Structure formats: structure tokens, C-alpha cells
Amino acid sequence: MRFPGFIGPSYTLQSVDTDCQRSVNLYPEINETGTGKEHEVAALVGTPGLRLLSTLGSGPIRGIYTSSLGVLYVVSGDTLYTLDSSFASTTVGTLGTATGYVSMADNGIQLFVVDGSAQGYYVTLSSNSFATLSSSDNYLGADQVTYQDGYFIFNKPSSQQFYISSQLGVTFDPLDISSAEGSPDNMKGLVADSEKVYLFGTESLEVFYDSGAVDFPFERISGASIPLGTESPFTIEKFAGGIAFLGRDKRGRGSVYKIQGFQPQRISTHAVEKVIASLGDLSRARAWTYRYQGHEFYCLNVPGASTTWCFDAATNLWHERAALSSGSLTRHTADCHAFAYETNVVGDYTSGNVYALDPATYSNNGDPLPRIRTAPHVTKELKRIGHYSFQLDIEAGVGLTTGQGSDPQAMLQWSDDGGHSWSNEHWTTIGARGKTKTRAIWRRLGSSRDRVYKVSITDPVKVTMLGADLVVEEGAS
């Protein structure tokens, strides 16, 4: 029989006896015609690898941004760089901090950089000249900066206030400041989208627009105060026609939302929320987004999590991304993203490396890129089932010409206690280069009342899983 549910998302619940599915470095892609092989509605496609573009000092990469003129800017450690279309770097200036996240925005004339300190930095785009601002310039510090209608907009740290620059400039009037006062919580982050400015507090969200008023141009939209905020400002990202973020309110925290207009919708699942609930401080959580071949991904890194959780707006499903270190899964290397020079560019959270997200690269900068699918439970009324064979339906014949991956292997494990413990690995080939009729099949697999199968591939080859087939026989109870 075709294995129902083999193609699917990451969805492990409080008890693995209920559901323990995982898709690591694999994401479901819907067959829009509905006429796929064996009538599968989707396949599992391998996530892109990391191809090194440039190394900028010792890192970490704190922020990455493509200006409105198409130039890529990167902050690594305490240094701001530009990268040209060949990803050769030029030093632009030095920040007063070397760690922590940075936020960038530009108005077509200047690029502004904030790092959470009392200093601000800007670059004149035409000349790449760098300058620093401080309180003597009426700059009040900021964690984040955004842009709307000619104004740079900043949060004032540890307050309810936000303030703006001069229009199409980087000077500051001490009177150009206002407050988000619908709730008494402090502002955590802000983003401009669709001619509106969304101001996030720890437990509230207010929306402002440019009214053109003489004293201060931004006014709150009546009725656009929402009792939902965030403690994780760097999870606020424009995404799929709206804004996604890790939410918090007076009743709790740990769900991911997408807001369009003034209506937040929960997009996280119980499986994602279970992971978030097990962690402590969420203030350093960070998200990045990118688009590829009709998919738009929201990728969430939460300190302490063993993987990066990614939501696909094309399917409304979550999967995980991970690196492999000393035999264990660790969070994905990428921490921030920009699209520049027709490339999805990401920055390394541990070093000064800048990478391309490359679907034709099958490793993380030379390190293994594990592909893991843990399937749903195979059980029927808890009767004993004999398992005669398991066949992985996979694109075969994808081996490399030489070296590791020239005879790529898939590893099968199973659990007969609902996903609590696992058998040894059982290996089989998925086909040397050109061997497209190779069958990845395992036989004589014993019997069980409740079995979970797990397939892993770590060789640096293309991986597309189309499904799986089981030959089983139901026995007596």
C-alpha cells in the first residue's frame, strides 16, 4: 500500500505517542495539478544549502540589508561593509558595538543603522561616507529603524515613545516625538508596511499613518489598537502580504502570528508552540524571510531550540532546518537575510561568513546537511502488523561523480514504542549517478503494534522524496 501521510510537515506533540512527525531540511511542495505520481498531493523537497560568498572579519553577522539603490550592506562585528555584485567587500565605517542585532533602513539618499546604543550611524549612499550621531544631535538611540514617506522612524528604548528624522534627511527636531499610549507597556519594535507604521509593545500593537499634520505627521488610526504585542522585536518581519511576529499578550506568549490590516491570525501550530514553551528568554529570538519559486518562508530562530522552525506561506505548513554538529542537530546557521544581485544572501550568527542560499548546493558550506523525515504512526486498532518491506519513493540516480555521495545512501530506522526509542540504522543506496531505476527498499522488518519509520540522508546530493510504499500484513490482536 502507499504509505498515507508519509509526505508531511514537522508536527510533534506533547506526547510522541500522539504524533511525532518531523521534516528536517525538507519542505512539502504541493503538486498543483493533483496528478502526481501515485496521486500524491505533494513531495518533500530538500532545502537549499549554503554556498560561501564572502568572509567579513570574525563576525558575527549582525544585520544585512539591500539599499534602494541595489547595494548590499552588511554589519559584521563592529564593522559596516558594502559588497558588490561579485561579493567583494569594502569597509564603510565602524560602530561603537560589536555584538547584538542591528536594524537598517534607507530613504534613497542616506542609509541609517541602529544598534541599540545611544549612537546612530548613517551612510550617504552616493559617496559611501559614514557618520555618527549622538544625543548632541538630538538622536535618542534606537533598537530598530524603519522608513515611511521620507521619514526615518525610531523607537526610543525603554519607553512608549517613537520619533522621526527630518524628511529625506538625518537631522532631528526634539519636538518630533510621539507616544503609543493605548496601553501602558513599553514599545519593543516597529515596522512600516502598506503606508502604515505598526508599533509593537510588549503586550499591545498600535497602527499609525501619515496624516500630514504640521506639528507631527504620524497619527494613530482610530480603532487600530490591538491587545497583542511581542517581546521579540527582531521576529517582526514583512511576510506574505502582511507582518509575521512572535506574539505575547497579558494571557501568555509563544504563538506566531501574521497580521494583515488590523487582524492578527495565529499561524503557529501546537507543535511549534510546544518547543517555544520549553524555552526561557525569548527577547533574543530572531526571524528572517525569503521567497523562492512560489514559496515564501518565515524562518524563526529561538535561543535554546535545537532547530530553526520555518513556515511556508504556500502550504501553511511548518518544517525544520538544522545543521549537524558532533552527530546532533543544531539550529540553522543563517540569522538574517537580504535579496541582492539576484541572490538570497544570508549571514552567519557565529562567524563573519556571508552565504548564498543555493538549491544546487547540498551542504552547509561543506558541512553535512541532514535530510530527515519521521513519518506518522503505522497502527491499526493496536493489532500486530507484519512489516515485509518499506520502499522509499525518491528521485534516484543523483549520485556525484566522485567522493562522498558517489553512491548516496538512505538510512532507515524504526521505533516500535511510538517514537520513544529507535532501532539501528539500516542503509541502502538511492542510486549512483544515472542509475535512475534504483529502488531504495528494505525487507524483513519484523512486526509491531505501533511503528514509526524515520528516513535520513546526509550525503551531499539532491533529495526529493515522492512518497513511500509499505507491504504489511495485519495479524491477530
Short mmCIF file of C-alpha atoms in Angstrom, two decimals:
data_model
loop_
_atom_site.label_atom_id
_atom_site.label_comp_id
_atom_site.label_asym_id
_atom_site.label_seq_id
_atom_site.Cartn_x
_atom_site.Cartn_y
_atom_site.Cartn_z
CA MET A 1 0.00 0.00 0.00
CA ARG A 2 1.02 3.61 -0.42
CA PHE A 3 2.08 4.97 2.96
CA PRO A 4 -0.58 7.58 3.82
CA GLY A 5 0.85 10.73 5.33
CA PHE A 6 4.50 9.96 4.61
CA ILE A 7 4.75 13.35 2.89
CA GLY A 8 4.05 15.92 5.56
CA PRO A 9 5.26 18.68 7.91
CA SER A 10 7.03 18.76 11.26
CA TYR A 11 4.37 18.09 13.87
CA THR A 12 5.48 16.53 17.16
CA LEU A 13 3.05 16.96 20.04
CA GLN A 14 3.37 16.85 23.83
CA SER A 15 3.29 13.06 23.63
CA VAL A 16 5.09 11.40 20.72
CA ASP A 17 2.56 8.60 21.10
CA THR A 18 0.05 11.06 19.60
CA ASP A 19 2.15 12.36 16.71
CA CYS A 20 5.91 12.60 16.20
CA GLN A 21 6.31 13.73 12.59
CA ARG A 22 9.39 15.67 11.57
CA SER A 23 10.62 17.12 8.29
CA VAL A 24 14.16 18.42 8.79
CA ASN A 25 15.75 20.26 5.86
CA LEU A 26 12.79 19.07 3.78
CA TYR A 27 9.64 21.02 2.98
CA PRO A 28 6.36 19.88 1.40
CA GLU A 29 5.71 21.19 -2.10
CA ILE A 30 2.16 20.85 -3.40
CA ASN A 31 1.52 19.31 -6.81
CA GLU A 32 -0.89 21.94 -8.08
CA THR A 33 -2.28 19.72 -10.86
CA GLY A 34 -3.23 16.93 -8.47
CA THR A 35 -1.94 14.33 -10.94
CA GLY A 36 1.38 13.44 -9.33
CA LYS A 37 2.89 10.01 -9.04
CA GLU A 38 0.60 7.63 -7.14
CA HIS A 39 -1.73 10.65 -6.87
CA GLU A 40 0.45 12.16 -4.13
CA VAL A 41 -0.63 15.72 -3.47
CA ALA A 42 2.91 16.82 -2.53
CA ALA A 43 6.57 15.87 -2.41
CA LEU A 44 9.29 16.61 0.14
CA VAL A 45 11.91 18.90 -1.40
CA GLY A 46 15.38 19.49 0.03
CA THR A 47 16.04 22.94 1.47
CA PRO A 48 18.90 24.97 -0.05
CA GLY A 49 22.48 24.58 1.09
CA LEU A 50 24.92 27.35 1.98
CA ARG A 51 27.50 28.48 -0.59
CA LEU A 52 30.16 30.83 0.77
CA LEU A 53 30.17 34.27 -0.85
CA SER A 54 32.47 36.31 1.40
CA THR A 55 34.08 36.38 4.84
CA LEU A 56 33.90 39.72 6.67
CA GLY A 57 36.14 39.71 9.71
CA SER A 58 35.42 37.40 12.64
CA GLY A 59 31.70 38.21 12.87
CA PRO A 60 29.06 37.57 13.88
CA ILE A 61 26.89 38.88 11.05
CA ARG A 62 24.53 41.21 12.92
CA GLY A 63 22.45 42.53 10.05
CA ILE A 64 22.23 42.54 6.27
CA TYR A 65 20.34 44.96 4.02
CA THR A 66 19.91 45.83 0.34
CA SER A 67 19.55 49.57 -0.22
CA SER A 68 17.02 51.10 -2.59
CA LEU A 69 19.95 51.63 -4.98
CA GLY A 70 20.58 47.86 -5.03
CA VAL A 71 23.78 47.86 -2.96
CA LEU A 72 24.27 45.21 -0.26
CA TYR A 73 25.29 46.37 3.23
CA VAL A 74 26.43 44.00 5.97
CA VAL A 75 27.36 44.57 9.62
CA SER A 76 29.93 42.04 10.86
CA GLY A 77 31.17 42.57 14.40
CA ASP A 78 31.68 46.31 14.76
CA THR A 79 32.21 47.00 11.05
CA LEU A 80 29.82 48.06 8.30
CA TYR A 81 30.71 46.78 4.81
CA THR A 82 29.36 47.02 1.30
CA LEU A 83 29.52 44.06 -1.05
CA ASP A 84 29.47 44.47 -4.81
CA SER A 85 27.90 42.11 -7.33
CA SER A 86 30.94 39.80 -7.16
CA PHE A 87 30.61 39.91 -3.33
CA ALA A 88 33.91 41.70 -2.89
CA SER A 89 33.78 43.82 0.25
CA THR A 90 34.62 47.43 1.08
CA THR A 91 34.78 48.77 4.65
CA VAL A 92 32.41 51.70 5.18
CA GLY A 93 32.67 52.53 8.89
CA THR A 94 32.94 51.33 12.47
CA LEU A 95 30.13 51.02 15.01
CA GLY A 96 30.52 51.53 18.74
CA THR A 97 29.25 47.99 19.47
CA ALA A 98 30.42 44.59 18.24
CA THR A 99 27.55 42.29 19.27
CA GLY A 100 23.75 42.37 19.25
CA TYR A 101 21.33 42.78 16.38
CA VAL A 102 21.30 45.83 14.13
CA SER A 103 18.48 47.37 12.12
CA MET A 104 18.87 49.29 8.84
CA ALA A 105 16.69 51.41 6.57
CA ASP A 106 17.30 53.94 3.79
CA ASN A 107 15.50 56.86 2.18
CA GLY A 108 17.28 56.72 -1.19
CA ILE A 109 19.81 59.32 -0.03
CA GLN A 110 21.07 58.01 3.30
CA LEU A 111 21.22 54.57 4.91
CA PHE A 112 20.63 54.60 8.67
CA VAL A 113 21.98 51.91 11.04
CA VAL A 114 20.92 51.46 14.67
CA ASP A 115 22.44 49.01 17.16
CA GLY A 116 20.52 49.57 20.39
CA SER A 117 23.08 52.02 21.74
CA ALA A 118 22.86 55.77 22.27
CA GLN A 119 24.67 56.32 18.97
CA GLY A 120 23.25 56.21 15.47
CA TYR A 121 25.12 55.83 12.19
CA TYR A 122 24.33 56.83 8.65
CA VAL A 123 25.88 56.44 5.23
CA THR A 124 25.47 58.88 2.35
CA LEU A 125 24.68 56.46 -0.45
CA SER A 126 26.16 58.49 -3.28
CA SER A 127 29.61 58.67 -1.69
CA ASN A 128 29.51 55.84 0.88
CA SER A 129 30.70 58.34 3.51
CA PHE A 130 30.00 57.30 7.11
CA ALA A 131 28.95 59.48 10.05
CA THR A 132 27.94 59.04 13.69
CA LEU A 133 25.14 60.78 15.59
CA SER A 134 24.60 61.13 19.34
CA SER A 135 22.44 62.96 21.89
CA SER A 136 24.11 66.23 20.98
CA ASP A 137 22.42 65.82 17.58
CA ASN A 138 19.07 65.15 19.31
CA TYR A 139 19.38 61.49 18.38
CA LEU A 140 17.77 59.46 21.21
CA GLY A 141 19.07 55.95 20.49
CA ALA A 142 17.03 53.11 19.00
CA ASP A 143 16.75 49.35 18.73
CA GLN A 144 15.01 49.47 15.36
CA VAL A 145 14.54 51.86 12.47
CA THR A 146 12.02 51.84 9.62
CA TYR A 147 11.12 54.25 6.81
CA GLN A 148 7.86 55.82 5.67
CA ASP A 149 7.05 58.82 3.44
CA GLY A 150 10.53 60.34 3.61
CA TYR A 151 11.00 59.91 7.37
CA PHE A 152 13.24 57.58 9.30
CA ILE A 153 11.20 56.34 12.29
CA PHE A 154 12.81 55.07 15.50
CA ASN A 155 11.70 53.62 18.81
CA LYS A 156 13.06 55.34 21.92
CA PRO A 157 14.41 52.48 24.08
CA SER A 158 12.69 51.69 27.40
CA SER A 159 9.76 53.99 26.68
CA GLN A 160 6.42 54.22 24.90
CA GLN A 161 7.82 56.85 22.55
CA PHE A 162 8.88 56.94 18.93
CA TYR A 163 10.46 59.77 16.98
CA ILE A 164 11.32 60.73 13.42
CA SER A 165 14.07 62.35 11.41
CA SER A 166 13.69 65.32 9.14
CA GLN A 167 12.08 64.46 5.81
CA LEU A 168 14.67 62.95 3.44
CA GLY A 169 17.38 63.85 5.94
CA VAL A 170 19.20 62.80 9.10
CA THR A 171 18.66 65.79 11.34
CA PHE A 172 16.39 65.69 14.38
CA ASP A 173 14.00 68.15 15.97
CA PRO A 174 13.48 67.38 19.68
CA LEU A 175 9.76 68.12 19.19
CA ASP A 176 9.34 65.42 16.53
CA ILE A 177 8.38 62.72 19.02
CA SER A 178 5.14 61.00 19.97
CA SER A 179 3.86 58.06 22.03
CA ALA A 180 1.94 54.84 21.60
CA GLU A 181 -0.24 55.29 24.65
CA GLY A 182 -3.15 52.94 24.09
CA SER A 183 -1.54 50.53 26.55
CA PRO A 184 0.99 51.27 29.32
CA ASP A 185 3.61 48.80 28.03
CA ASN A 186 6.92 49.93 26.52
CA MET A 187 7.48 49.86 22.79
CA LYS A 188 9.63 46.94 21.59
CA GLY A 189 9.74 47.26 17.80
CA LEU A 190 8.27 48.88 14.72
CA VAL A 191 7.83 48.33 11.01
CA ALA A 192 6.32 50.32 8.15
CA ASP A 193 4.11 48.45 5.71
CA SER A 194 1.42 49.47 3.20
CA GLU A 195 1.63 53.17 4.12
CA LYS A 196 1.13 52.39 7.81
CA VAL A 197 3.50 52.18 10.75
CA TYR A 198 2.99 49.29 13.17
CA LEU A 199 4.28 49.99 16.69
CA PHE A 200 4.70 46.88 18.84
CA GLY A 201 4.70 47.00 22.61
CA THR A 202 5.26 44.02 24.86
CA GLU A 203 1.52 43.41 25.06
CA SER A 204 -0.06 45.75 22.52
CA LEU A 205 0.08 46.88 18.92
CA GLU A 206 -0.91 50.30 17.58
CA VAL A 207 -1.07 51.44 13.96
CA PHE A 208 -0.22 54.97 12.81
CA TYR A 209 -0.47 56.71 9.44
CA ASP A 210 0.98 59.86 7.90
CA SER A 211 -1.78 62.45 8.30
CA GLY A 212 0.44 65.32 7.14
CA ALA A 213 -0.20 67.24 10.37
CA VAL A 214 2.19 70.17 10.79
CA ASP A 215 3.24 69.54 14.40
CA PHE A 216 3.85 65.79 13.97
CA PRO A 217 2.85 63.95 10.81
CA PHE A 218 2.01 60.50 12.23
CA GLU A 219 -1.30 59.90 13.99
CA ARG A 220 -2.85 56.76 15.42
CA ILE A 221 -5.60 55.13 13.37
CA SER A 222 -8.77 55.06 15.42
CA GLY A 223 -9.77 51.52 16.31
CA ALA A 224 -6.38 50.10 15.34
CA SER A 225 -5.17 49.27 18.84
CA ILE A 226 -4.73 45.52 19.25
CA PRO A 227 -4.11 43.75 22.60
CA LEU A 228 -1.23 41.70 21.23
CA GLY A 229 2.46 42.59 21.22
CA THR A 230 5.89 40.95 21.25
CA GLU A 231 8.90 40.57 23.48
CA SER A 232 10.98 39.62 20.42
CA PRO A 233 11.24 42.70 18.17
CA PHE A 234 13.57 41.07 15.66
CA THR A 235 10.94 38.47 14.86
CA ILE A 236 8.81 41.22 13.27
CA GLU A 237 9.10 40.69 9.51
CA LYS A 238 7.11 41.66 6.44
CA PHE A 239 5.77 38.38 5.16
CA ALA A 240 3.31 37.14 2.52
CA GLY A 241 1.41 40.40 2.20
CA GLY A 242 1.36 41.08 5.94
CA ILE A 243 3.57 41.10 9.02
CA ALA A 244 4.62 38.00 10.98
CA PHE A 245 5.93 38.03 14.55
CA LEU A 246 6.33 36.03 17.75
CA GLY A 247 3.50 37.25 19.93
CA ARG A 248 2.81 37.99 23.57
CA ASP A 249 -0.16 39.41 25.47
CA LYS A 250 -1.46 39.61 29.03
CA ARG A 251 -2.52 35.96 28.94
CA GLY A 252 0.74 34.42 27.76
CA ARG A 253 3.27 34.10 24.97
CA GLY A 254 4.75 31.75 22.43
CA SER A 255 2.44 31.81 19.41
CA VAL A 256 3.45 33.12 15.98
CA TYR A 257 1.01 35.46 14.28
CA LYS A 258 0.56 37.06 10.90
CA ILE A 259 -1.30 40.35 10.75
CA GLN A 260 -2.94 41.78 7.64
CA GLY A 261 -4.61 45.11 8.10
CA PHE A 262 -5.61 45.03 11.75
CA GLN A 263 -6.48 41.34 12.13
CA PRO A 264 -3.84 39.01 13.66
CA GLN A 265 -4.10 35.33 12.76
CA ARG A 266 -2.25 32.55 14.58
CA ILE A 267 -0.02 30.65 12.14
CA SER A 268 1.97 28.56 14.61
CA THR A 269 0.85 25.03 15.49
CA HIS A 270 0.76 23.26 18.83
CA ALA A 271 3.99 21.52 17.76
CA VAL A 272 5.83 24.83 17.27
CA GLU A 273 4.35 26.29 20.44
CA LYS A 274 5.44 23.22 22.44
CA VAL A 275 9.06 23.95 21.50
CA ILE A 276 8.79 27.67 22.27
CA ALA A 277 7.11 26.98 25.63
CA SER A 278 10.08 24.84 26.69
CA LEU A 279 12.50 27.75 26.30
CA GLY A 280 13.28 30.69 28.53
CA ASP A 281 14.08 34.24 27.42
CA LEU A 282 12.51 34.95 24.04
CA SER A 283 13.76 38.52 23.70
CA ARG A 284 16.70 37.42 21.52
CA ALA A 285 14.57 35.37 19.13
CA ARG A 286 15.04 36.43 15.52
CA ALA A 287 13.33 35.71 12.22
CA TRP A 288 14.20 36.13 8.57
CA THR A 289 12.14 35.68 5.44
CA TYR A 290 12.80 34.90 1.81
CA ARG A 291 10.97 33.90 -1.36
CA TYR A 292 11.88 31.12 -3.80
CA GLN A 293 9.91 29.54 -6.67
CA GLY A 294 6.50 30.47 -5.38
CA HIS A 295 7.27 29.67 -1.74
CA GLU A 296 7.64 32.35 0.90
CA PHE A 297 9.34 31.24 4.11
CA TYR A 298 9.33 32.73 7.62
CA CYS A 299 12.32 31.22 9.46
CA LEU A 300 12.36 31.55 13.25
CA ASN A 301 15.43 31.14 15.46
CA VAL A 302 14.73 30.92 19.19
CA PRO A 303 17.70 30.72 21.59
CA GLY A 304 17.95 27.22 23.05
CA ALA A 305 16.00 25.49 20.27
CA SER A 306 17.82 22.64 18.55
CA THR A 307 16.44 23.54 15.11
CA THR A 308 15.14 26.54 13.18
CA TRP A 309 11.38 26.46 12.56
CA CYS A 310 10.15 27.61 9.13
CA PHE A 311 6.62 28.41 7.98
CA ASP A 312 5.79 28.14 4.26
CA ALA A 313 3.03 30.53 3.17
CA ALA A 314 2.43 28.41 0.05
CA THR A 315 1.25 25.41 2.09
CA ASN A 316 0.62 26.87 5.58
CA LEU A 317 2.88 24.10 6.92
CA TRP A 318 5.95 24.18 9.17
CA HIS A 319 9.23 22.32 8.73
CA GLU A 320 12.60 22.45 10.49
CA ARG A 321 16.04 23.49 9.29
CA ALA A 322 19.21 22.43 11.03
CA ALA A 323 22.94 21.94 10.86
CA LEU A 324 24.74 18.86 12.12
CA SER A 325 27.38 19.20 14.84
CA SER A 326 29.07 16.21 16.54
CA GLY A 327 26.22 13.99 15.44
CA SER A 328 23.48 16.24 16.88
CA LEU A 329 21.11 18.68 15.22
CA THR A 330 21.71 22.37 15.90
CA ARG A 331 19.88 25.48 14.72
CA HIS A 332 20.38 26.69 11.16
CA THR A 333 23.47 28.81 10.56
CA ALA A 334 21.62 31.71 8.91
CA ASP A 335 20.38 34.54 11.13
CA CYS A 336 19.45 37.34 8.71
CA HIS A 337 18.66 37.72 5.01
CA ALA A 338 18.62 40.14 2.09
CA PHE A 339 17.94 39.63 -1.60
CA ALA A 340 20.78 41.19 -3.58
CA TYR A 341 22.28 40.70 -7.03
CA GLU A 342 19.60 38.07 -7.82
CA THR A 343 20.78 36.03 -4.83
CA ASN A 344 19.20 35.12 -1.49
CA VAL A 345 22.02 36.20 0.82
CA VAL A 346 22.21 35.17 4.49
CA GLY A 347 24.58 35.93 7.36
CA ASP A 348 26.22 33.52 9.82
CA TYR A 349 25.37 34.02 13.50
CA THR A 350 28.73 32.55 14.65
CA SER A 351 31.25 33.95 12.15
CA GLY A 352 31.83 36.63 9.52
CA ASN A 353 30.63 34.40 6.69
CA VAL A 354 28.03 35.53 4.19
CA TYR A 355 26.39 32.79 2.12
CA ALA A 356 24.07 32.24 -0.81
CA LEU A 357 21.02 30.11 -0.13
CA ASP A 358 21.66 27.80 -3.06
CA PRO A 359 19.30 24.94 -4.04
CA ALA A 360 22.15 23.41 -6.09
CA THR A 361 24.45 23.25 -3.04
CA TYR A 362 23.86 20.16 -0.93
CA SER A 363 25.89 21.02 2.17
CA ASN A 364 26.20 23.81 4.69
CA ASN A 365 29.44 25.33 3.42
CA GLY A 366 30.99 21.86 3.26
CA ASP A 367 29.36 20.55 6.45
CA PRO A 368 26.65 17.88 6.29
CA LEU A 369 23.10 18.98 5.53
CA PRO A 370 20.95 16.22 7.07
CA ARG A 371 17.58 15.40 5.49
CA ILE A 372 15.27 13.63 7.94
CA ARG A 373 11.67 12.51 7.58
CA THR A 374 9.94 10.95 10.57
CA ALA A 375 6.60 9.61 9.36
CA PRO A 376 3.23 9.18 11.13
CA HIS A 377 2.43 6.11 13.23
CA VAL A 378 1.64 2.85 11.43
CA THR A 379 -1.03 1.15 13.51
CA LYS A 380 -4.50 -0.35 13.23
CA GLU A 381 -6.53 -0.98 16.35
CA LEU A 382 -3.21 -1.89 18.03
CA LYS A 383 -3.25 -5.25 16.25
CA ARG A 384 0.10 -6.82 15.42
CA ILE A 385 1.20 -5.91 11.90
CA GLY A 386 3.90 -7.75 9.96
CA HIS A 387 6.19 -5.42 8.01
CA TYR A 388 7.55 -7.19 4.94
CA SER A 389 9.09 -4.22 3.15
CA PHE A 390 9.43 -0.44 3.14
CA GLN A 391 10.26 1.27 -0.14
CA LEU A 392 11.22 4.93 -0.29
CA ASP A 393 9.94 6.57 -3.45
CA ILE A 394 12.74 9.06 -4.13
CA GLU A 395 14.38 10.70 -7.12
CA ALA A 396 17.14 8.15 -7.76
CA GLY A 397 20.39 8.29 -9.68
CA VAL A 398 21.51 11.60 -8.16
CA GLY A 399 24.98 10.47 -7.03
CA LEU A 400 28.05 12.63 -7.50
CA THR A 401 30.83 11.71 -9.92
CA THR A 402 33.44 11.14 -7.17
CA GLY A 403 33.86 11.21 -3.42
CA GLN A 404 31.19 11.12 -0.74
CA GLY A 405 27.85 10.99 -2.44
CA SER A 406 29.03 8.98 -5.45
CA ASP A 407 26.98 6.10 -4.04
CA PRO A 408 24.48 8.04 -1.89
CA GLN A 409 22.80 6.17 0.94
CA ALA A 410 19.49 6.43 2.76
CA MET A 411 19.26 5.25 6.35
CA LEU A 412 16.09 3.69 7.75
CA GLN A 413 15.25 3.39 11.44
CA TRP A 414 12.05 2.43 13.16
CA SER A 415 10.51 2.72 16.57
CA ASP A 416 8.16 0.09 17.96
CA ASP A 417 7.33 2.08 21.08
CA GLY A 418 5.65 5.05 19.43
CA GLY A 419 8.79 7.11 18.78
CA HIS A 420 10.46 6.86 22.22
CA SER A 421 13.44 4.73 21.10
CA TRP A 422 14.89 3.72 17.75
CA SER A 423 16.45 0.72 16.01
CA ASN A 424 19.90 0.69 14.50
CA GLU A 425 20.40 2.35 11.11
CA HIS A 426 19.78 0.18 8.06
CA TRP A 427 21.41 1.56 4.90
CA THR A 428 20.59 1.21 1.23
CA THR A 429 21.64 3.07 -1.92
CA ILE A 430 19.49 5.66 -3.66
CA GLY A 431 21.47 5.30 -6.88
CA ALA A 432 24.81 6.27 -8.34
CA ARG A 433 24.77 8.97 -11.00
CA GLY A 434 22.41 7.99 -13.80
CA LYS A 435 21.02 4.91 -12.04
CA THR A 436 17.51 6.34 -12.14
CA LYS A 437 15.76 2.97 -11.74
CA THR A 438 17.38 2.22 -8.41
CA ARG A 439 14.90 1.02 -5.77
CA ALA A 440 15.52 2.14 -2.20
CA ILE A 441 13.92 -0.80 -0.42
CA TRP A 442 14.29 -2.55 2.93
CA ARG A 443 12.86 -6.03 3.63
CA ARG A 444 12.12 -8.35 6.58
CA LEU A 445 11.31 -5.61 9.03
CA GLY A 446 9.61 -7.66 11.74
CA SER A 447 6.29 -6.84 13.31
CA SER A 448 4.80 -4.27 15.64
CA ARG A 449 1.53 -2.99 17.03
CA ASP A 450 2.63 0.64 16.63
CA ARG A 451 5.56 1.58 14.42
CA VAL A 452 7.15 4.87 13.39
CA TYR A 453 9.61 5.00 10.48
CA LYS A 454 12.43 7.52 10.10
CA VAL A 455 14.47 8.07 6.91
CA SER A 456 17.74 10.05 6.96
CA ILE A 457 20.11 11.14 4.19
CA THR A 458 23.34 13.04 4.91
CA ASP A 459 25.23 12.60 1.63
CA PRO A 460 25.64 15.88 -0.32
CA VAL A 461 23.17 15.07 -3.11
CA LYS A 462 19.83 16.32 -4.35
CA VAL A 463 16.96 14.92 -2.27
CA THR A 464 13.33 14.82 -3.41
CA MET A 465 11.08 12.32 -1.62
CA LEU A 466 7.94 11.44 -3.55
CA GLY A 467 6.37 9.08 -1.02
CA ALA A 468 6.78 5.59 0.41
CA ASP A 469 5.23 2.16 -0.04
CA LEU A 470 4.67 -0.48 2.63
CA VAL A 471 3.99 -4.18 2.31
CA VAL A 472 2.32 -5.20 5.55
CA GLU A 473 0.02 -7.90 6.83
CA GLU A 474 -2.45 -7.43 9.65
CA GLY A 475 -2.28 -10.18 12.24
CA ALA A 476 -4.38 -11.25 15.16
CA SER A 477 -4.94 -8.92 18.05
#
